[in-house]
Each structure stands twice: as structure tokens, then as C-alpha cells.
PDB file of C-alpha atoms in Angstrom:
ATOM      1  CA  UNK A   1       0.000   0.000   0.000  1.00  0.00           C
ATOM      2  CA  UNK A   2       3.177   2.340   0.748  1.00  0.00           C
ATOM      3  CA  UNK A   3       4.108   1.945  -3.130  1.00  0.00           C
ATOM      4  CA  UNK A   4       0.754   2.380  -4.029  1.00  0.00           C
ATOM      5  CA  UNK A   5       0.512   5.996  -2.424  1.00  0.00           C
ATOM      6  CA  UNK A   6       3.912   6.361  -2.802  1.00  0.00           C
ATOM      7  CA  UNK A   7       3.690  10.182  -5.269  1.00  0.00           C
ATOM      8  CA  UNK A   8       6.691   9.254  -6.409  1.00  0.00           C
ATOM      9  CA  UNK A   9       6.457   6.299  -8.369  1.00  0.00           C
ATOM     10  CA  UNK A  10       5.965   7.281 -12.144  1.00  0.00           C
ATOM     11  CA  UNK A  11       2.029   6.667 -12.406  1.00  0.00           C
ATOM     12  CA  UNK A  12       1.366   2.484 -14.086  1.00  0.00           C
ATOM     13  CA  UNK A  13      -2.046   1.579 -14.340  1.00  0.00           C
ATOM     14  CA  UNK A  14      -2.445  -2.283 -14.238  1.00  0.00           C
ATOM     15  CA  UNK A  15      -5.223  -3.918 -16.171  1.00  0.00           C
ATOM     16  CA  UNK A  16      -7.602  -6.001 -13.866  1.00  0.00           C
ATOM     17  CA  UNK A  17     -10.404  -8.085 -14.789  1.00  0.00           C
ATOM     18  CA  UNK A  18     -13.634  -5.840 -14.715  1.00  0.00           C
ATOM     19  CA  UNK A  19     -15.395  -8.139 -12.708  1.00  0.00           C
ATOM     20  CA  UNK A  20     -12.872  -7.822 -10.400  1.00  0.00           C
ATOM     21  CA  UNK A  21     -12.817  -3.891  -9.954  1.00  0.00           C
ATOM     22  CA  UNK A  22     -16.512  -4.171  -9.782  1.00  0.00           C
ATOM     23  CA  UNK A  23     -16.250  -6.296  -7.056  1.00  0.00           C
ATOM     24  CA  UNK A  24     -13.791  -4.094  -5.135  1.00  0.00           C
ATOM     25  CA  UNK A  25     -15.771  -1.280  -5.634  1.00  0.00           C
ATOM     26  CA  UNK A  26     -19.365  -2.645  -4.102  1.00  0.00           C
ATOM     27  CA  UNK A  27     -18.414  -2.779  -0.726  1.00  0.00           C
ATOM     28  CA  UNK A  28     -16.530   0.463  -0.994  1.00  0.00           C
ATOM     29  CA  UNK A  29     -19.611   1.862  -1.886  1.00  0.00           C
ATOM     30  CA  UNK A  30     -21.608   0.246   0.921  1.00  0.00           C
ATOM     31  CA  UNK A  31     -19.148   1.416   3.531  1.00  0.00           C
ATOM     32  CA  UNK A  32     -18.739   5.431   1.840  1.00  0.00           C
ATOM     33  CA  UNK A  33     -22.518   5.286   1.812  1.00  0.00           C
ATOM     34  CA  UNK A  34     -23.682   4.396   5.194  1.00  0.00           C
ATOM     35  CA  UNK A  35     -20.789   6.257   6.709  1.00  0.00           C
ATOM     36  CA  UNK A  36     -22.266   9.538   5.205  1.00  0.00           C
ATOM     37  CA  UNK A  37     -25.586   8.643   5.867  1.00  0.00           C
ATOM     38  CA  UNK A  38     -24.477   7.888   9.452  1.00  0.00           C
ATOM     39  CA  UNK A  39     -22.319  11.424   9.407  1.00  0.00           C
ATOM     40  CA  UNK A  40     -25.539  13.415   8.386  1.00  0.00           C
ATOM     41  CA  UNK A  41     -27.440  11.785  11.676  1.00  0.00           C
ATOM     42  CA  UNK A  42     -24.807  12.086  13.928  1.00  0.00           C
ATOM     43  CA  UNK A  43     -24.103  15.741  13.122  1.00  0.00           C
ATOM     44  CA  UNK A  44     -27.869  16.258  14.084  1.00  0.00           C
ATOM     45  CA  UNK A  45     -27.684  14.586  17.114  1.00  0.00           C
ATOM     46  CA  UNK A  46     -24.230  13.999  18.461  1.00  0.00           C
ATOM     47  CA  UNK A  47     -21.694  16.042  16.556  1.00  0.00           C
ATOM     48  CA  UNK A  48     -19.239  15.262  19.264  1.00  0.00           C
ATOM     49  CA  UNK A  49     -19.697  11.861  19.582  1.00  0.00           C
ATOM     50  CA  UNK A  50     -19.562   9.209  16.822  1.00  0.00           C
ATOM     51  CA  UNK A  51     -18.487  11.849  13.921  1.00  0.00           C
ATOM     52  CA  UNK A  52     -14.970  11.904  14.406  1.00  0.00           C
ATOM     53  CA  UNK A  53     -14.816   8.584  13.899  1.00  0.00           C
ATOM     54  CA  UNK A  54     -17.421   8.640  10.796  1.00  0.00           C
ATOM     55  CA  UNK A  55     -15.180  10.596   9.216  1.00  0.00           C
ATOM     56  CA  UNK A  56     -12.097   8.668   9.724  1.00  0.00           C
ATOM     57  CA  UNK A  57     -13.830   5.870   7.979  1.00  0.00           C
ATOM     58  CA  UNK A  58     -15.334   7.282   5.472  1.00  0.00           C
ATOM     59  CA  UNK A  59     -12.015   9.161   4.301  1.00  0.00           C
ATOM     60  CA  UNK A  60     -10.196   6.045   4.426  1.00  0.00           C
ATOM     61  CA  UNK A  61     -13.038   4.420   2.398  1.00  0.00           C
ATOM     62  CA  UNK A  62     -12.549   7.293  -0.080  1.00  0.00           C
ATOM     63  CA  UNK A  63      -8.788   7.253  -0.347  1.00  0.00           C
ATOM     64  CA  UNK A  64      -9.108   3.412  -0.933  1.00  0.00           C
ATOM     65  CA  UNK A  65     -11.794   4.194  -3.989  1.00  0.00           C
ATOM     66  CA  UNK A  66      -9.167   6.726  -5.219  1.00  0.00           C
ATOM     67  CA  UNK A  67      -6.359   4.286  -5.168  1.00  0.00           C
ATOM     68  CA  UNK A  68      -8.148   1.628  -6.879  1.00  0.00           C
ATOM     69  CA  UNK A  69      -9.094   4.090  -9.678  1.00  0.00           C
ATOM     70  CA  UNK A  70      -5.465   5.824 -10.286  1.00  0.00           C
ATOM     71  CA  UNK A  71      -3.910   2.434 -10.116  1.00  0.00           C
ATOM     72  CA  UNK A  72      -6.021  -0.324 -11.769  1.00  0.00           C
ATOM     73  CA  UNK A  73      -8.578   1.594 -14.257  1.00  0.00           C
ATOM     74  CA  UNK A  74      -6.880   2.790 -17.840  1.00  0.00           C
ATOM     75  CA  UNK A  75     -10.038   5.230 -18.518  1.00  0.00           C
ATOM     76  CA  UNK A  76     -11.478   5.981 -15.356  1.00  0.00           C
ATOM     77  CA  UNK A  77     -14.902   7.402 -15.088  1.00  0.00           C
ATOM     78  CA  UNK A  78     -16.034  11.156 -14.207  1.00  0.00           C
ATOM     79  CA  UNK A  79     -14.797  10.196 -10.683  1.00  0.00           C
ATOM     80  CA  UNK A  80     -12.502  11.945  -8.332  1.00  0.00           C
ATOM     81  CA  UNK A  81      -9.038  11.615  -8.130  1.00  0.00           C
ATOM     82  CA  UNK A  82      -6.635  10.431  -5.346  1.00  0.00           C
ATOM     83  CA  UNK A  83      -5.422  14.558  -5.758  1.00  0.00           C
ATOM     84  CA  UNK A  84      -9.229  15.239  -5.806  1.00  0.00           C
ATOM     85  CA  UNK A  85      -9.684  13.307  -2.881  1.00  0.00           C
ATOM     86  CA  UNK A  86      -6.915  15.240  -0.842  1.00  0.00           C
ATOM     87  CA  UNK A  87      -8.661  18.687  -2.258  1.00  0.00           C
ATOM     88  CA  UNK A  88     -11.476  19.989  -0.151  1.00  0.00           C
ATOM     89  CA  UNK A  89     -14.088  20.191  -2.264  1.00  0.00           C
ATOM     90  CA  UNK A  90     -15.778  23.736  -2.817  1.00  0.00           C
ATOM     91  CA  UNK A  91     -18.932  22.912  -3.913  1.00  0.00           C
ATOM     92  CA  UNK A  92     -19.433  20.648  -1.089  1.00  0.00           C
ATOM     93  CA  UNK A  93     -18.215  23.228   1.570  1.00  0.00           C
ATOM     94  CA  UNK A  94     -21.058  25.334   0.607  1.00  0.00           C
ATOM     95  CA  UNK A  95     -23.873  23.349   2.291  1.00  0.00           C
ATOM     96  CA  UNK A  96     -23.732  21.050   5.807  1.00  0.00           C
ATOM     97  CA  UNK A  97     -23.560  18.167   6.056  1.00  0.00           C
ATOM     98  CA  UNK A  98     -21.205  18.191   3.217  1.00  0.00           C
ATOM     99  CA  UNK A  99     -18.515  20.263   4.365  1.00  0.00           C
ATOM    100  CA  UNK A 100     -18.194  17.116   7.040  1.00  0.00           C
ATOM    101  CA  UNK A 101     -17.370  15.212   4.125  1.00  0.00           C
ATOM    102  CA  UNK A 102     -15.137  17.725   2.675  1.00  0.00           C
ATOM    103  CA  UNK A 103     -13.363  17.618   5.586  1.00  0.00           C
ATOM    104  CA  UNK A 104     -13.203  13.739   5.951  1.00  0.00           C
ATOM    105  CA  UNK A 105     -11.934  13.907   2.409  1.00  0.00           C
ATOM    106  CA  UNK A 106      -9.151  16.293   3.326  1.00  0.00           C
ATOM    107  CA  UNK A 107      -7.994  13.581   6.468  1.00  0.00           C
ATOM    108  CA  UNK A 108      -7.836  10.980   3.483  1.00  0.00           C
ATOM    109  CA  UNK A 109      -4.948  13.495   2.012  1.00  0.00           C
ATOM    110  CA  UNK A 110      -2.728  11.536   4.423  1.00  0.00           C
ATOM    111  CA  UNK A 111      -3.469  12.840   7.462  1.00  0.00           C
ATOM    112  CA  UNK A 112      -5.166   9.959   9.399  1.00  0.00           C
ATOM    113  CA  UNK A 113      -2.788   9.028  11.244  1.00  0.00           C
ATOM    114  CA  UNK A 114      -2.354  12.716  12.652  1.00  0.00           C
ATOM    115  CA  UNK A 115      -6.152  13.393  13.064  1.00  0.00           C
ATOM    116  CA  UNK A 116      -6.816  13.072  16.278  1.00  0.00           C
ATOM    117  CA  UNK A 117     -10.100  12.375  17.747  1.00  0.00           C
ATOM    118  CA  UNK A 118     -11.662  15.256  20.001  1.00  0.00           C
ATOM    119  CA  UNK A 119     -13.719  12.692  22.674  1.00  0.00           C
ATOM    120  CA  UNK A 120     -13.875  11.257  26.308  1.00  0.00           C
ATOM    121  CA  UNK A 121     -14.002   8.165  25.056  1.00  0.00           C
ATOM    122  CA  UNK A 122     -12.046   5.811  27.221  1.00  0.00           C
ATOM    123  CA  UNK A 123      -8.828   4.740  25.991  1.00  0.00           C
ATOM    124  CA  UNK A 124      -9.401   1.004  25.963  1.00  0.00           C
ATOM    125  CA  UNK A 125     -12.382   1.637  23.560  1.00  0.00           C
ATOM    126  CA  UNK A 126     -10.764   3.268  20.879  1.00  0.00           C
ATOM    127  CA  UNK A 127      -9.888   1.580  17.560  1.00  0.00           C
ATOM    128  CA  UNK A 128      -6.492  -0.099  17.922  1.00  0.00           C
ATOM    129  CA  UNK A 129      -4.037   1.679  15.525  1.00  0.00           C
ATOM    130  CA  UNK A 130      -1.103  -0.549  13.737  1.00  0.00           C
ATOM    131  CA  UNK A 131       2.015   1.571  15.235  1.00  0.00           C
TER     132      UNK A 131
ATOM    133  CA  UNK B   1     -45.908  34.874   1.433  1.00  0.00           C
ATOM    134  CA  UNK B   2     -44.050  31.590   1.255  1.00  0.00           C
ATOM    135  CA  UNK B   3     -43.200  30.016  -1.756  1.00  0.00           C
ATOM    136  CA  UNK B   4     -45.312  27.332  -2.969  1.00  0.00           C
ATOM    137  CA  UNK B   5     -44.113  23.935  -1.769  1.00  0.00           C
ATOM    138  CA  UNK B   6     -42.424  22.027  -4.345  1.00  0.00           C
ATOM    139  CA  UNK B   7     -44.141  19.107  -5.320  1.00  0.00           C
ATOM    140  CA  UNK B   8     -41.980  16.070  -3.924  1.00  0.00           C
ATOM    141  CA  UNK B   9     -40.569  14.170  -7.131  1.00  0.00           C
ATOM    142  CA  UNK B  10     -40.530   9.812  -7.335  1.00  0.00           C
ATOM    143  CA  UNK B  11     -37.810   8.202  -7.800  1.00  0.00           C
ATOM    144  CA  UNK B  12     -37.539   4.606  -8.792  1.00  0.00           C
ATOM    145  CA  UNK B  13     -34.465   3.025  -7.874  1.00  0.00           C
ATOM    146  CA  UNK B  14     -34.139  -0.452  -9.698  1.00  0.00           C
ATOM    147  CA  UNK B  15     -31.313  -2.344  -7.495  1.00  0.00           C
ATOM    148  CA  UNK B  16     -30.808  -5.792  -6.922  1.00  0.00           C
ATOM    149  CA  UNK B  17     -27.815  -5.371  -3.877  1.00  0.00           C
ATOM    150  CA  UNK B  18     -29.969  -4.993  -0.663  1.00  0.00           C
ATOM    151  CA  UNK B  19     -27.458  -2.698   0.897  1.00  0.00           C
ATOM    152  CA  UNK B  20     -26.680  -0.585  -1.999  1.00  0.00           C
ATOM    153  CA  UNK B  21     -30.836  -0.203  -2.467  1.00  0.00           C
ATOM    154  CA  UNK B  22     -31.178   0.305   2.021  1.00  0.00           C
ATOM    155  CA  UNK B  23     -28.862   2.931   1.800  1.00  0.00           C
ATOM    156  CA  UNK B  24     -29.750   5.144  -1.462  1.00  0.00           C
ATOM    157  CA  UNK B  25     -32.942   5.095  -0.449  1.00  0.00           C
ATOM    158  CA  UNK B  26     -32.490   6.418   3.151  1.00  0.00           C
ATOM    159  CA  UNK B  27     -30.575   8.934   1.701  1.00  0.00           C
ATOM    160  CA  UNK B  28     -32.687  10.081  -1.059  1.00  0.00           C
ATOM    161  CA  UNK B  29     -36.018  10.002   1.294  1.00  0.00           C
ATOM    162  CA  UNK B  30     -33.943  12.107   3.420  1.00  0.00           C
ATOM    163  CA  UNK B  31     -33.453  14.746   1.008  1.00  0.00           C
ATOM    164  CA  UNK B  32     -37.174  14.652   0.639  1.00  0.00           C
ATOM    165  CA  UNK B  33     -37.553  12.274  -2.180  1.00  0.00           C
ATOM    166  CA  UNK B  34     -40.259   9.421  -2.558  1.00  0.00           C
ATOM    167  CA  UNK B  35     -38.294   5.906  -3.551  1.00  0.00           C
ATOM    168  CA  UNK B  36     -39.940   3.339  -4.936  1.00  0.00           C
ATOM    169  CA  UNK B  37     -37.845  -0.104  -5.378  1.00  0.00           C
ATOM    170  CA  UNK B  38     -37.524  -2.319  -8.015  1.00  0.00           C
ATOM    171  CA  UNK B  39     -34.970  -5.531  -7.280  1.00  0.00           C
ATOM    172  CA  UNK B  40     -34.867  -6.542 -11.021  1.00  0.00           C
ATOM    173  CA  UNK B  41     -34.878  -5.109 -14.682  1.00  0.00           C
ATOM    174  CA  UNK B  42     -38.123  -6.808 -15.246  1.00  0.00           C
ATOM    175  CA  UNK B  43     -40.082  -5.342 -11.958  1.00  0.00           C
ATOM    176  CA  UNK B  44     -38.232  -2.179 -12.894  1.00  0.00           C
ATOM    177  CA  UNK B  45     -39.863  -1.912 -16.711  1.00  0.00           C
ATOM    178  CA  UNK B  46     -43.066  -2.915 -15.156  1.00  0.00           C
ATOM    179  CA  UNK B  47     -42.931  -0.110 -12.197  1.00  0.00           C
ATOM    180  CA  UNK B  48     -41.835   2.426 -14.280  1.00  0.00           C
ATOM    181  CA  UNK B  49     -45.198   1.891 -16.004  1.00  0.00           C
ATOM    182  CA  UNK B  50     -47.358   1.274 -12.726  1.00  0.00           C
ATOM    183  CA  UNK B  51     -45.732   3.969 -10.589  1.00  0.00           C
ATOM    184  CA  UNK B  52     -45.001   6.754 -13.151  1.00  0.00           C
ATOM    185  CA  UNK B  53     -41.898   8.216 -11.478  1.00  0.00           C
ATOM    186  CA  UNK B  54     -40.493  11.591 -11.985  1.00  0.00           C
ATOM    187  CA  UNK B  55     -36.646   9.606 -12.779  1.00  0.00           C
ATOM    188  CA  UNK B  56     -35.310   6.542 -12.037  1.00  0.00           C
ATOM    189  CA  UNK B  57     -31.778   4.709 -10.979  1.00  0.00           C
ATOM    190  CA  UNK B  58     -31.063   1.920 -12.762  1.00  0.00           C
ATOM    191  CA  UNK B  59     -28.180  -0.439 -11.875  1.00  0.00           C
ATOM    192  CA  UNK B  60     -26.911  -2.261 -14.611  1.00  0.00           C
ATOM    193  CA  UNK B  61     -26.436  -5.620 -13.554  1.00  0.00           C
ATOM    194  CA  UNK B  62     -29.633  -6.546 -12.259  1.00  0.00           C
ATOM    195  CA  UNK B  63     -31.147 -10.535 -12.286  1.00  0.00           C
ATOM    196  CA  UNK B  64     -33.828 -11.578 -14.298  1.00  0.00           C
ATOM    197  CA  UNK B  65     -33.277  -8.499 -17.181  1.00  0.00           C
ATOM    198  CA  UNK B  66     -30.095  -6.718 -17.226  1.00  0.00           C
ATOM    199  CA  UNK B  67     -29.910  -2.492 -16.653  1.00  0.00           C
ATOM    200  CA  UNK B  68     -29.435  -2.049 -20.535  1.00  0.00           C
ATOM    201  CA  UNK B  69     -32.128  -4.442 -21.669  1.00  0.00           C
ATOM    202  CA  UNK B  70     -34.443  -2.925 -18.824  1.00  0.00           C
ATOM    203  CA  UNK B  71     -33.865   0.592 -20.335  1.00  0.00           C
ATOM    204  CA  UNK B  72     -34.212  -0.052 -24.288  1.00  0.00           C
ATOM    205  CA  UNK B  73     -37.656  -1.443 -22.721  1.00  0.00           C
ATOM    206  CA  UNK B  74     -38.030   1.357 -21.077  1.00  0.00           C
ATOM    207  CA  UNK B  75     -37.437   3.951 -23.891  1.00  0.00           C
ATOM    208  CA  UNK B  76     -39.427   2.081 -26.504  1.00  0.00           C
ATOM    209  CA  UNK B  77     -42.769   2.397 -24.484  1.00  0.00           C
ATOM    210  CA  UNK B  78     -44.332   5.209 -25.512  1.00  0.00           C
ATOM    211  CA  UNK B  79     -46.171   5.797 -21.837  1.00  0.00           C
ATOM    212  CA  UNK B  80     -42.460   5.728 -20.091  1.00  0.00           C
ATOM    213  CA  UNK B  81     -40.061   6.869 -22.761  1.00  0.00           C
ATOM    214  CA  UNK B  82     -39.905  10.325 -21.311  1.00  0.00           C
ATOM    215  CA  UNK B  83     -38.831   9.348 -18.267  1.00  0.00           C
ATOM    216  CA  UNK B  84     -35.123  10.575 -17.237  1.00  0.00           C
ATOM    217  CA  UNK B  85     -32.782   7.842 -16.201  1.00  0.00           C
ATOM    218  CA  UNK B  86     -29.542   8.057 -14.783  1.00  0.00           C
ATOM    219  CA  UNK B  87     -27.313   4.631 -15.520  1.00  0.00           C
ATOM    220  CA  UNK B  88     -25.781   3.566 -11.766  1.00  0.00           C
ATOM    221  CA  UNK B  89     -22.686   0.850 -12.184  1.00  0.00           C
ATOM    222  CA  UNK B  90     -19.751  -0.121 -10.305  1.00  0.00           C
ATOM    223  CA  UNK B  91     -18.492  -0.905 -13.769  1.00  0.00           C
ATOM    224  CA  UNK B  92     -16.198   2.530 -14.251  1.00  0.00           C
ATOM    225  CA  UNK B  93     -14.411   1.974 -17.314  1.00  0.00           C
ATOM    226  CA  UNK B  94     -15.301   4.857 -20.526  1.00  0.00           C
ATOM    227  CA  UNK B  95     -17.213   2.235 -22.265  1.00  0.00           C
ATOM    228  CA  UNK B  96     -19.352   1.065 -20.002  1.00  0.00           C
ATOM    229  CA  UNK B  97     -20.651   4.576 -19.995  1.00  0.00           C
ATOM    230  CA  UNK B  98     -21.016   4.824 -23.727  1.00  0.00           C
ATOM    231  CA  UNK B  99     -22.869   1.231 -23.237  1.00  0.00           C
ATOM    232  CA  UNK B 100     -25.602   2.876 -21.157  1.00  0.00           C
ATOM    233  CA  UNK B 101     -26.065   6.381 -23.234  1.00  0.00           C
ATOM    234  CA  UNK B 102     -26.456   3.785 -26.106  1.00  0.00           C
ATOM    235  CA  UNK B 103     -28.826   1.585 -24.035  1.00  0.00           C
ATOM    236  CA  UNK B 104     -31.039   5.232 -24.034  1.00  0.00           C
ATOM    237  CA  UNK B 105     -29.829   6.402 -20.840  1.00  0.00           C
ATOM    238  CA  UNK B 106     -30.025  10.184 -19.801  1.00  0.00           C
ATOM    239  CA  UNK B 107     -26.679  10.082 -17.787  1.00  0.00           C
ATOM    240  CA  UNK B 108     -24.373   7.890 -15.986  1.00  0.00           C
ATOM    241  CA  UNK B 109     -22.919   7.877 -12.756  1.00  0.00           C
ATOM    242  CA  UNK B 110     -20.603   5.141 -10.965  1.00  0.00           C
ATOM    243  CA  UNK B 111     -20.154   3.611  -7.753  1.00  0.00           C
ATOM    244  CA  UNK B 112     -18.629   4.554  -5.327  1.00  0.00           C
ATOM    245  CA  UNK B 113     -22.159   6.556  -5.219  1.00  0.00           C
ATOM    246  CA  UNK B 114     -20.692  10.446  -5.057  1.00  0.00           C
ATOM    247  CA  UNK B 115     -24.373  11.705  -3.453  1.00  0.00           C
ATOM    248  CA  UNK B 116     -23.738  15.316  -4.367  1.00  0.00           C
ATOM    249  CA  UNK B 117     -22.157  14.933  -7.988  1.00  0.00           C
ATOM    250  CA  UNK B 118     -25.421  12.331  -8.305  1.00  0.00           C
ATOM    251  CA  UNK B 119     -28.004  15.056  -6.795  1.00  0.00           C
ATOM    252  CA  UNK B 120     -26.689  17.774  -8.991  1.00  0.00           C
ATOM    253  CA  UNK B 121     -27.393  15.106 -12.026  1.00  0.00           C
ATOM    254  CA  UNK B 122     -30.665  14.373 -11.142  1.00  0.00           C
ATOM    255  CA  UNK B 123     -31.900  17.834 -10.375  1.00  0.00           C
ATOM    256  CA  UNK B 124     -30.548  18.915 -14.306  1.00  0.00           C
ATOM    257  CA  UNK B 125     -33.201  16.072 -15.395  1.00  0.00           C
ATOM    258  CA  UNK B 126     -35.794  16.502 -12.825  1.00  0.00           C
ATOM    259  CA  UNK B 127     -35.991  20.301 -14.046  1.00  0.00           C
ATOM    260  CA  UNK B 128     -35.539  19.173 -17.786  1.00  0.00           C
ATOM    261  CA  UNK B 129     -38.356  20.328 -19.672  1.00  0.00           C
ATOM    262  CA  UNK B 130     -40.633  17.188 -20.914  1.00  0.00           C
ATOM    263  CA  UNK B 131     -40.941  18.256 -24.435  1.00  0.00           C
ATOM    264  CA  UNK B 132     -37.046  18.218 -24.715  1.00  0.00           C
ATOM    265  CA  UNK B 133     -36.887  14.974 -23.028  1.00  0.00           C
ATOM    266  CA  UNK B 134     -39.302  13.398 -25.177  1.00  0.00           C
ATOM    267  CA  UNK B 135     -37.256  14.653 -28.296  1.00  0.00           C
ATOM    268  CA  UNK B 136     -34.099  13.522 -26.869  1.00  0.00           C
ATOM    269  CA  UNK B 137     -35.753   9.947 -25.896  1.00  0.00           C
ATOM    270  CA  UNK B 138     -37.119   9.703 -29.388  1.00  0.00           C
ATOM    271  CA  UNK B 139     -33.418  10.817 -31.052  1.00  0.00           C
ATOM    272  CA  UNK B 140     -31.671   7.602 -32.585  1.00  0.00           C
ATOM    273  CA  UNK B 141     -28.379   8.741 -31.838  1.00  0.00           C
TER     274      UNK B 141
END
């Protein structure tokens, strides 16, 4: 995955099956989708609580869709970009809830491991990170 | 005065994946919208007739009668050929997208579902006039 993100690395796009990258992106889509949905509750009724970590999932879910598409499609779709996905995106700042997502997006720029999560939560019941 | 209350637009969403179908259509009802769901290309061409909706989402692989198949049927039927429909795939590649503007679809959007980018799409058709979507479903090219 470090190669894969690596900016370095002269751009190669390897040809998968399409049943294949169909297949990687369905559950993508199921986990990108709920998250949101679940952001656009939570930020109604608990903004402090479970958000933080909505968005840390869902921009993780969205960096994965943008690798998949900069490394495995030759003629990707109207679709945003692993830059796109690092870019806030202005015409989703404009309206609530999807400046949240904006924002998730911009954590999927690289910065999850940085983002910290503003919360009480107990120690022992936070995600375990790989160090 | 207010402003009239817009009158709330149906959307048929023709899905076969239970969670992709779950979650669309909390989201769209959340923005207001009436879903009804289809789980296969044949229920789909048959609801589009029954319910009348304003648009629909078709997936593209669907059981029973495939997205494309569903929306030639679609498009040839007088009663429903003026419907706006926006092609939904996981299948991302450039010609799958020419596959479903040749199938008769209005648009084309992937998976990963990008809920804004797909709003902003079906708003442009929602507020299409009918007599130029007529014209465009009865345009051979």
C-alpha cells in the first residue's frame, strides 16, 4: 500500500479483470454510503460523539476508492481523483452536512494518522491503531 | 408569502444489492424524495409503467433483465419513454458509460455513489423540460 501511495512512483495503471474492480468497488460503496448517511445523523444529534470517527472511515473508504481508480482503471470514469480526494471540495463546503465530508476527504490526504479524535471516550475503547 | 411547496418528485431506484438499495434510499427520502424499489430489470420496466416516477436509478447488472435491456424497454414504451434515467454501475471503465447512453440512458454515474455529484445530475433532469426529453428519448443517436 506504501508503493501504491507512494507520489513518487511514475504513475502504471495495471489492467484487472472488470469483474474484479466491480467487485472491489461494491463494498466500498456500501461502507462510503452508510458512513455519510451515518455522518448526516450524527451531526444532528451527536456532533461530538460518533463523527470523528465517521469521518475517519469514510475518508479512508474514499482514499481506498481513489487508489483503486489511479492504479487499476486505464479510462477511469467522471470520478474523483486520489489529488481530488486530498482537495477539499468547494462545492461541497457550501452546504452542511457536506462540508463534514469535505473535511473527511481532506484527512484521506494523508493525514489519518495525525487526526486526532476530540472525545472522552475511554482509551481502551478506541480503535487499535497498527504503530 | 411563502413560496409554494415544491411538489416532492418519485424516484424509482431499480437495485438488486440490498445494501446498496437500504442505503440510497435512506438517503434520497432524506433529502425529501419518494423511492420506490424495483430488485430486477423486469419489476423495474413494469414499475416504471405502474408507478409513473419523476426519474429513475437503474443499476446495470440486475437478475432476471439486465440495466441495458431494462432501459431499451423502457425507452421504446411510448407511456415511459420520457422518463429521465440516470445509468448507476460499479463498472467505471469509458465504455461502459457509452454502453448505457447507447442503451437510451439520460446520464451515468458510478459507484462509489458520489451523493452530491449524483443530486446535482438528477436535479438537471428533474428540471428538464418534458418536451425536450421526449425529443431527446425519441433521437436515434
Amino acid at each position: 500500500v506504501s508503493e501504491l501511495e507512494d507520489s513518487t512512483i511514475e504513475p502504471q495503471r495495471h489492467q484487472l479483470p472488470s469483474g474484479l474492480l466491480h467487485d472491489l468497488r461494491t463494498p466500498l460503496n456500501h461502507i462510503i454510503g452508510y458512513s455519510e448517511w451515518m455522518m448526516e445523523q450524527a451531526q444532528e444529534e451527536d456532533p461530538s460523539g460518533l463523527l470523528p470517527h465517521l469521518q475517519k472511515v469514510c475518508a479512508a473508504a474514499h482514499h481506498m476508492a481513489a487508489l483503486i481508480r489511479e492504479n487499476f482503471e486505464s479510462s477511469p470514469g467522471p470520478e474523483e481523483t486520489l489529488a481530488d480526494a486530498a482537495r477539499p471540495d468547494e462545492r461541497s463546503r457550501a452546504s452542511e452536512p457536506e462540508a463534514w465530508l469535505a473535511a473527511g476527504k481532506s484527512i484521506a490526504a494523508g493525514e489519518l494518522a495525525s487526526a486526532e479524535v476530540a472525545t472522552d471516550e475511554p482509551q481502551a475503547n478506541r480503535p487499535i491503531r497498527d504503530s | 408569502l411563502s413560496p409554494p411547496p415544491q411538489p416532492i418528485a418519485k424516484i424509482l431506484l431499480v437495485e438488486d444489492n440490498e445494501m446498496n438499495r437500504d442505503m440510497l434510499s435512506r438517503r434520497l427520502e432524506r433529502r425529501g424524495f419518494q423511492v420506490a424499489l424495483a430488485l430486477d430489470g423486469q419489476s423495474g420496466v413494469e414499475m416504471a409503467g405502474s408507478e409513473a416516477p419523476d426519474l429513475i436509478l437503474m443499476d446495470m447488472s440486475l437478475p432476471v433483465l439486465d440495466g441495458w435491456e431494462a432501459t431499451r424497454r423502457i425507452k421504446s414504451a411510448p407511456a415511459t419513454q420520457h422518463i429521465p434515467i440516470i445509468a448507476l454501475t460499479a463498472h467505471a471503465m469509458s465504455d461502459d458509460r457509452d454502453r448505457a447512453l447507447r442503451a437510451g440512458c439520460d446520464d451515468y454515474d458510478t459507484k462509489p455513489i458520489d451523493l452530491s455529484r449524483l443530486l446535482g445530475k438528477m436535479e438537471a433532469l428533474l428540471h428538464r423540460p418534458p418536451v425536450e426529453r421526449a425529443a431527446d428519448a425519441g433521437d436515434p443517436s
